Amino acid sequence: MFLVLNFVYLFILFLLVLLRRLENLQIFFFVSFMFFLPFMKNMDEIFEGIGGVHIVFDDTSRLFVLMNVLVFLGVSLKMRGKKKIRFPFVLTFITLNFLYASADLFNIYVLLELLSLETMILISSGGKVKQFWSSVKYMIFGSVGMNIYLLGVGMVYMQNGTFDLTKILRVSNVSLVLIFTGLLVRTGFFLYGMWLPSAHSSAESEISAILSGVIVKGGIFSILRILSFEPFSSITPWITKVSAISSFLAVIFAITSKSFKRMLANHTLSQLGFIMSNVETAPMYAFAHALFKSWLFILADELPSERFDEMGKRLNLFPWIFLILGSFSIIGIPGTIGYAAKSSLFKNTYNFERFFLILASIGTSVSFSKLISRRPKISGWGGIKENLHNLYFSILVIGGGVVLFEFRMKSFIQSFLLFIVGFLLHRMIGKNLKELRNPLERIEVNLFVISTLILGMILWLIS
Amino acid sequence: MIEFIPVLLVIFTGFSGIMINRNIVMKLISLDIMNTGMVCFFVLISKMSGSFPPIIHSLDEMNLDFVDPIPQAVIVTAIVIGFSTLSLSIALTAMVIERTKKVKVDDIEKKVGT
């Protein structure tokens, strides 16, 4: 019921946007939100097509669609009056909504590729050479990743004769490796998709918010959906290990970044590792990450400069408060939504993953101490109309933190301890760090790494 | 299974072309080669169940070995997507080359300063 209504409604609104009858995007996303609310507690919906096209709308989908609506509403509050990107913006929203309901290998492929095309238009909408170049790089990696994925899907079809995830019974190791390598490249994990920092840091702030907030979650969702079926889940330990390591490695580059947006982009790489290092808590963490990361990216516009050395010791009061709140959320201080997500993640993770996640958490607080150690200066408030998006996101971040708050002494102490250790580390070594250039960001090196990893994984699984 | 080897070779050629070529236009062409290899791969998969086109003129033909239509129907989408990604990236690359006056990837990276 929801799906049918959703398609009809989205089509009508899409036509309105196309015909330029709907000037305010906020209204569009607000209506979507109101429309979506009654369906939060409905039964699961399943549609089955001929030849293996399959649509499922379950709890995970609900959480992701809610995240999608909330983030798009918040970002559209910020981008009043920007007419140029309205069309791809709305189209991305609709594509993502559809992706969160698909449960077969080919639908996921088509929607991810459609998403790549829209992302490319969104990144290059600023009209700078840098943006053109990073979107070309993005497209090369996206296409290579999806081609590798398609190779794996072809092999699965040869064995089973269907694309439907519920009907697939046997999956060979080679196709497993190919499918997940393709998805990891497309989503942008460390070692796999190193196009991510340059693409996310060079786009306009609102676009970066959408990219880091919800578009990477498209890849995350498809990985989660495929992993939730029996023949595919044998690769889960490998994915969680790769994610845990990548969450730590990416944080090193984030610590040494000299520009705010670049730092945030590197943190997206690291947070993707956090999300995927435990499959059960992944939807919750993805939800929290979407809220605070898109907010932090939007705040980049309100700083005096993007580079840390030109930013000055003192920031205006209100951007400062919002920045601190966002930083506390990503570090995981109690009372924010980040804490709720992180404590449930740590509760369910052990040994290998836990070790790297703790290192990565310390790294996160080291790199955000660059912002926290700045002091505010008294200044005007700028009016409620200008700060609407900030108020909206702060209510979501704190409100989510209060609603999902779960008091456990151990994680309470741990979160403060990790923050203090990180802050002290920043005081000791943070001042004179040189910016590390990531050698993996070159196309040739990254593709070489990807092919080596594929070969290594196949040889390891066969032996 | 022997007929899969040339297709996989084409795919590998495309991949290594993207990896080795320094010229951005050559990289995009290699990407297209890889895409074409993937299309051939799916055509081969659908040929495994038979070689007759899945169109029946009379009921006597019901027992022939038909080509599996689903992979082909599905790969048509992939062809369209491949075409659109290629055209969009070529348009953007043309703009990058026009503004930087460089075609080698390293030179562009240096000039653009990622």
JSON list of N, CA and C in Angstrom, two decimals, chain A residues 334-376:
[
{"chain": "A", "resi": 334, "resn": "PRO", "atom": "N", "xyz": [27.91, 11.72, 25.59]},
{"chain": "A", "resi": 334, "resn": "PRO", "atom": "CA", "xyz": [26.53, 11.39, 25.99]},
{"chain": "A", "resi": 334, "resn": "PRO", "atom": "C", "xyz": [25.58, 12.57, 25.82]},
{"chain": "A", "resi": 335, "resn": "GLY", "atom": "N", "xyz": [24.35, 12.25, 25.41]},
{"chain": "A", "resi": 335, "resn": "GLY", "atom": "CA", "xyz": [23.34, 13.29, 25.20]},
{"chain": "A", "resi": 335, "resn": "GLY", "atom": "C", "xyz": [23.12, 13.58, 23.73]},
{"chain": "A", "resi": 336, "resn": "THR", "atom": "N", "xyz": [24.01, 13.09, 22.87]},
{"chain": "A", "resi": 336, "resn": "THR", "atom": "CA", "xyz": [23.81, 13.30, 21.44]},
{"chain": "A", "resi": 336, "resn": "THR", "atom": "C", "xyz": [23.48, 11.97, 20.78]},
{"chain": "A", "resi": 337, "resn": "ILE", "atom": "N", "xyz": [23.03, 12.06, 19.54]},
{"chain": "A", "resi": 337, "resn": "ILE", "atom": "CA", "xyz": [22.63, 10.83, 18.84]},
{"chain": "A", "resi": 337, "resn": "ILE", "atom": "C", "xyz": [23.85, 9.98, 18.52]},
{"chain": "A", "resi": 338, "resn": "GLY", "atom": "N", "xyz": [25.01, 10.64, 18.39]},
{"chain": "A", "resi": 338, "resn": "GLY", "atom": "CA", "xyz": [26.24, 9.90, 18.12]},
{"chain": "A", "resi": 338, "resn": "GLY", "atom": "C", "xyz": [26.58, 8.96, 19.25]},
{"chain": "A", "resi": 339, "resn": "TYR", "atom": "N", "xyz": [26.30, 9.40, 20.50]},
{"chain": "A", "resi": 339, "resn": "TYR", "atom": "CA", "xyz": [26.60, 8.54, 21.66]},
{"chain": "A", "resi": 339, "resn": "TYR", "atom": "C", "xyz": [25.73, 7.30, 21.63]},
{"chain": "A", "resi": 340, "resn": "ALA", "atom": "N", "xyz": [24.44, 7.50, 21.35]},
{"chain": "A", "resi": 340, "resn": "ALA", "atom": "CA", "xyz": [23.52, 6.36, 21.33]},
{"chain": "A", "resi": 340, "resn": "ALA", "atom": "C", "xyz": [23.99, 5.31, 20.33]},
{"chain": "A", "resi": 341, "resn": "ALA", "atom": "N", "xyz": [24.39, 5.80, 19.12]},
{"chain": "A", "resi": 341, "resn": "ALA", "atom": "CA", "xyz": [24.82, 4.87, 18.09]},
{"chain": "A", "resi": 341, "resn": "ALA", "atom": "C", "xyz": [26.11, 4.18, 18.49]},
{"chain": "A", "resi": 342, "resn": "LYS", "atom": "N", "xyz": [27.05, 4.99, 19.02]},
{"chain": "A", "resi": 342, "resn": "LYS", "atom": "CA", "xyz": [28.37, 4.43, 19.30]},
{"chain": "A", "resi": 342, "resn": "LYS", "atom": "C", "xyz": [28.32, 3.44, 20.46]},
{"chain": "A", "resi": 343, "resn": "SER", "atom": "N", "xyz": [27.51, 3.73, 21.49]},
{"chain": "A", "resi": 343, "resn": "SER", "atom": "CA", "xyz": [27.49, 2.82, 22.63]},
{"chain": "A", "resi": 343, "resn": "SER", "atom": "C", "xyz": [26.89, 1.48, 22.23]},
{"chain": "A", "resi": 344, "resn": "SER", "atom": "N", "xyz": [25.86, 1.51, 21.37]},
{"chain": "A", "resi": 344, "resn": "SER", "atom": "CA", "xyz": [25.29, 0.22, 20.96]},
{"chain": "A", "resi": 344, "resn": "SER", "atom": "C", "xyz": [26.26, -0.51, 20.04]},
{"chain": "A", "resi": 345, "resn": "LEU", "atom": "N", "xyz": [27.07, 0.26, 19.29]},
{"chain": "A", "resi": 345, "resn": "LEU", "atom": "CA", "xyz": [28.08, -0.39, 18.44]},
{"chain": "A", "resi": 345, "resn": "LEU", "atom": "C", "xyz": [29.13, -1.08, 19.29]},
{"chain": "A", "resi": 346, "resn": "PHE", "atom": "N", "xyz": [29.62, -0.37, 20.33]},
{"chain": "A", "resi": 346, "resn": "PHE", "atom": "CA", "xyz": [30.67, -0.96, 21.17]},
{"chain": "A", "resi": 346, "resn": "PHE", "atom": "C", "xyz": [30.15, -2.13, 21.98]},
{"chain": "A", "resi": 347, "resn": "LYS", "atom": "N", "xyz": [28.85, -2.08, 22.32]},
{"chain": "A", "resi": 347, "resn": "LYS", "atom": "CA", "xyz": [28.28, -3.17, 23.11]},
{"chain": "A", "resi": 347, "resn": "LYS", "atom": "C", "xyz": [28.31, -4.49, 22.34]},
{"chain": "A", "resi": 348, "resn": "ASN", "atom": "N", "xyz": [28.19, -4.38, 21.00]},
{"chain": "A", "resi": 348, "resn": "ASN", "atom": "CA", "xyz": [28.07, -5.61, 20.20]},
{"chain": "A", "resi": 348, "resn": "ASN", "atom": "C", "xyz": [29.34, -5.99, 19.45]},
{"chain": "A", "resi": 349, "resn": "THR", "atom": "N", "xyz": [30.43, -5.28, 19.68]},
{"chain": "A", "resi": 349, "resn": "THR", "atom": "CA", "xyz": [31.64, -5.57, 18.92]},
{"chain": "A", "resi": 349, "resn": "THR", "atom": "C", "xyz": [32.73, -6.10, 19.85]},
{"chain": "A", "resi": 350, "resn": "TYR", "atom": "N", "xyz": [33.51, -7.04, 19.36]},
{"chain": "A", "resi": 350, "resn": "TYR", "atom": "CA", "xyz": [34.51, -7.67, 20.21]},
{"chain": "A", "resi": 350, "resn": "TYR", "atom": "C", "xyz": [35.87, -7.70, 19.51]},
{"chain": "A", "resi": 351, "resn": "ASN", "atom": "N", "xyz": [36.88, -8.06, 20.33]},
{"chain": "A", "resi": 351, "resn": "ASN", "atom": "CA", "xyz": [38.24, -8.38, 19.89]},
{"chain": "A", "resi": 351, "resn": "ASN", "atom": "C", "xyz": [38.81, -7.46, 18.82]},
{"chain": "A", "resi": 352, "resn": "PHE", "atom": "N", "xyz": [39.00, -8.07, 17.64]},
{"chain": "A", "resi": 352, "resn": "PHE", "atom": "CA", "xyz": [39.72, -7.41, 16.55]},
{"chain": "A", "resi": 352, "resn": "PHE", "atom": "C", "xyz": [39.09, -6.07, 16.17]},
{"chain": "A", "resi": 353, "resn": "GLU", "atom": "N", "xyz": [37.76, -6.10, 15.88]},
{"chain": "A", "resi": 353, "resn": "GLU", "atom": "CA", "xyz": [37.09, -4.89, 15.44]},
{"chain": "A", "resi": 353, "resn": "GLU", "atom": "C", "xyz": [37.12, -3.83, 16.54]},
{"chain": "A", "resi": 354, "resn": "ARG", "atom": "N", "xyz": [36.88, -4.27, 17.77]},
{"chain": "A", "resi": 354, "resn": "ARG", "atom": "CA", "xyz": [36.81, -3.34, 18.90]},
{"chain": "A", "resi": 354, "resn": "ARG", "atom": "C", "xyz": [38.10, -2.56, 19.07]},
{"chain": "A", "resi": 355, "resn": "PHE", "atom": "N", "xyz": [39.23, -3.27, 18.93]},
{"chain": "A", "resi": 355, "resn": "PHE", "atom": "CA", "xyz": [40.54, -2.63, 19.09]},
{"chain": "A", "resi": 355, "resn": "PHE", "atom": "C", "xyz": [40.70, -1.48, 18.10]},
{"chain": "A", "resi": 356, "resn": "PHE", "atom": "N", "xyz": [40.42, -1.76, 16.81]},
{"chain": "A", "resi": 356, "resn": "PHE", "atom": "CA", "xyz": [40.59, -0.72, 15.80]},
{"chain": "A", "resi": 356, "resn": "PHE", "atom": "C", "xyz": [39.57, 0.40, 15.98]},
{"chain": "A", "resi": 357, "resn": "LEU", "atom": "N", "xyz": [38.36, 0.05, 16.43]},
{"chain": "A", "resi": 357, "resn": "LEU", "atom": "CA", "xyz": [37.34, 1.07, 16.61]},
{"chain": "A", "resi": 357, "resn": "LEU", "atom": "C", "xyz": [37.71, 2.03, 17.74]},
{"chain": "A", "resi": 358, "resn": "ILE", "atom": "N", "xyz": [38.34, 1.50, 18.80]},
{"chain": "A", "resi": 358, "resn": "ILE", "atom": "CA", "xyz": [38.74, 2.38, 19.90]},
{"chain": "A", "resi": 358, "resn": "ILE", "atom": "C", "xyz": [39.84, 3.33, 19.42]},
{"chain": "A", "resi": 359, "resn": "LEU", "atom": "N", "xyz": [40.81, 2.78, 18.66]},
{"chain": "A", "resi": 359, "resn": "LEU", "atom": "CA", "xyz": [41.85, 3.65, 18.10]},
{"chain": "A", "resi": 359, "resn": "LEU", "atom": "C", "xyz": [41.22, 4.72, 17.22]},
{"chain": "A", "resi": 360, "resn": "ALA", "atom": "N", "xyz": [40.24, 4.32, 16.39]},
{"chain": "A", "resi": 360, "resn": "ALA", "atom": "CA", "xyz": [39.61, 5.28, 15.48]},
{"chain": "A", "resi": 360, "resn": "ALA", "atom": "C", "xyz": [38.83, 6.33, 16.24]},
{"chain": "A", "resi": 361, "resn": "SER", "atom": "N", "xyz": [38.20, 5.94, 17.39]},
{"chain": "A", "resi": 361, "resn": "SER", "atom": "CA", "xyz": [37.46, 6.92, 18.19]},
{"chain": "A", "resi": 361, "resn": "SER", "atom": "C", "xyz": [38.40, 7.95, 18.77]},
{"chain": "A", "resi": 362, "resn": "ILE", "atom": "N", "xyz": [39.57, 7.49, 19.28]},
{"chain": "A", "resi": 362, "resn": "ILE", "atom": "CA", "xyz": [40.55, 8.44, 19.79]},
{"chain": "A", "resi": 362, "resn": "ILE", "atom": "C", "xyz": [40.97, 9.39, 18.67]},
{"chain": "A", "resi": 363, "resn": "GLY", "atom": "N", "xyz": [41.22, 8.82, 17.48]},
{"chain": "A", "resi": 363, "resn": "GLY", "atom": "CA", "xyz": [41.62, 9.64, 16.34]},
{"chain": "A", "resi": 363, "resn": "GLY", "atom": "C", "xyz": [40.56, 10.67, 16.00]},
{"chain": "A", "resi": 364, "resn": "THR", "atom": "N", "xyz": [39.28, 10.27, 16.08]},
{"chain": "A", "resi": 364, "resn": "THR", "atom": "CA", "xyz": [38.20, 11.22, 15.79]},
{"chain": "A", "resi": 364, "resn": "THR", "atom": "C", "xyz": [38.24, 12.39, 16.75]},
{"chain": "A", "resi": 365, "resn": "SER", "atom": "N", "xyz": [38.46, 12.09, 18.05]},
{"chain": "A", "resi": 365, "resn": "SER", "atom": "CA", "xyz": [38.46, 13.24, 18.98]},
{"chain": "A", "resi": 365, "resn": "SER", "atom": "C", "xyz": [39.72, 14.07, 18.82]},
{"chain": "A", "resi": 366, "resn": "VAL", "atom": "N", "xyz": [40.85, 13.46, 18.41]},
{"chain": "A", "resi": 366, "resn": "VAL", "atom": "CA", "xyz": [42.04, 14.26, 18.13]},
{"chain": "A", "resi": 366, "resn": "VAL", "atom": "C", "xyz": [41.75, 15.25, 17.02]},
{"chain": "A", "resi": 367, "resn": "SER", "atom": "N", "xyz": [41.15, 14.76, 15.94]},
{"chain": "A", "resi": 367, "resn": "SER", "atom": "CA", "xyz": [40.99, 15.65, 14.79]},
{"chain": "A", "resi": 367, "resn": "SER", "atom": "C", "xyz": [39.90, 16.68, 15.03]},
{"chain": "A", "resi": 368, "resn": "PHE", "atom": "N", "xyz": [38.86, 16.38, 15.82]},
{"chain": "A", "resi": 368, "resn": "PHE", "atom": "CA", "xyz": [37.84, 17.40, 16.08]},
{"chain": "A", "resi": 368, "resn": "PHE", "atom": "C", "xyz": [38.26, 18.35, 17.19]},
{"chain": "A", "resi": 369, "resn": "SER", "atom": "N", "xyz": [39.34, 18.02, 17.93]},
{"chain": "A", "resi": 369, "resn": "SER", "atom": "CA", "xyz": [39.84, 18.97, 18.93]},
{"chain": "A", "resi": 369, "resn": "SER", "atom": "C", "xyz": [40.35, 20.24, 18.28]},
{"chain": "A", "resi": 370, "resn": "LYS", "atom": "N", "xyz": [40.70, 20.16, 17.00]},
{"chain": "A", "resi": 370, "resn": "LYS", "atom": "CA", "xyz": [41.09, 21.36, 16.27]},
{"chain": "A", "resi": 370, "resn": "LYS", "atom": "C", "xyz": [39.98, 22.40, 16.33]},
{"chain": "A", "resi": 371, "resn": "LEU", "atom": "N", "xyz": [38.72, 21.96, 16.31]},
{"chain": "A", "resi": 371, "resn": "LEU", "atom": "CA", "xyz": [37.59, 22.89, 16.38]},
{"chain": "A", "resi": 371, "resn": "LEU", "atom": "C", "xyz": [37.22, 23.20, 17.81]},
{"chain": "A", "resi": 372, "resn": "ILE", "atom": "N", "xyz": [37.25, 22.17, 18.66]},
{"chain": "A", "resi": 372, "resn": "ILE", "atom": "CA", "xyz": [36.76, 22.35, 20.03]},
{"chain": "A", "resi": 372, "resn": "ILE", "atom": "C", "xyz": [37.67, 23.29, 20.81]},
{"chain": "A", "resi": 373, "resn": "SER", "atom": "N", "xyz": [38.97, 23.29, 20.48]},
{"chain": "A", "resi": 373, "resn": "SER", "atom": "CA", "xyz": [39.88, 24.13, 21.26]},
{"chain": "A", "resi": 373, "resn": "SER", "atom": "C", "xyz": [39.77, 25.61, 20.90]},
{"chain": "A", "resi": 374, "resn": "ARG", "atom": "N", "xyz": [39.00, 25.96, 19.87]},
{"chain": "A", "resi": 374, "resn": "ARG", "atom": "CA", "xyz": [38.79, 27.38, 19.56]},
{"chain": "A", "resi": 374, "resn": "ARG", "atom": "C", "xyz": [37.76, 27.99, 20.50]},
{"chain": "A", "resi": 375, "resn": "ARG", "atom": "N", "xyz": [37.94, 29.31, 20.78]},
{"chain": "A", "resi": 375, "resn": "ARG", "atom": "CA", "xyz": [37.01, 29.96, 21.71]},
{"chain": "A", "resi": 375, "resn": "ARG", "atom": "C", "xyz": [36.02, 30.84, 20.94]},
{"chain": "A", "resi": 376, "resn": "PRO", "atom": "N", "xyz": [34.85, 31.06, 21.54]},
{"chain": "A", "resi": 376, "resn": "PRO", "atom": "CA", "xyz": [33.85, 31.90, 20.84]},
{"chain": "A", "resi": 376, "resn": "PRO", "atom": "C", "xyz": [34.05, 33.38, 21.12]}
]
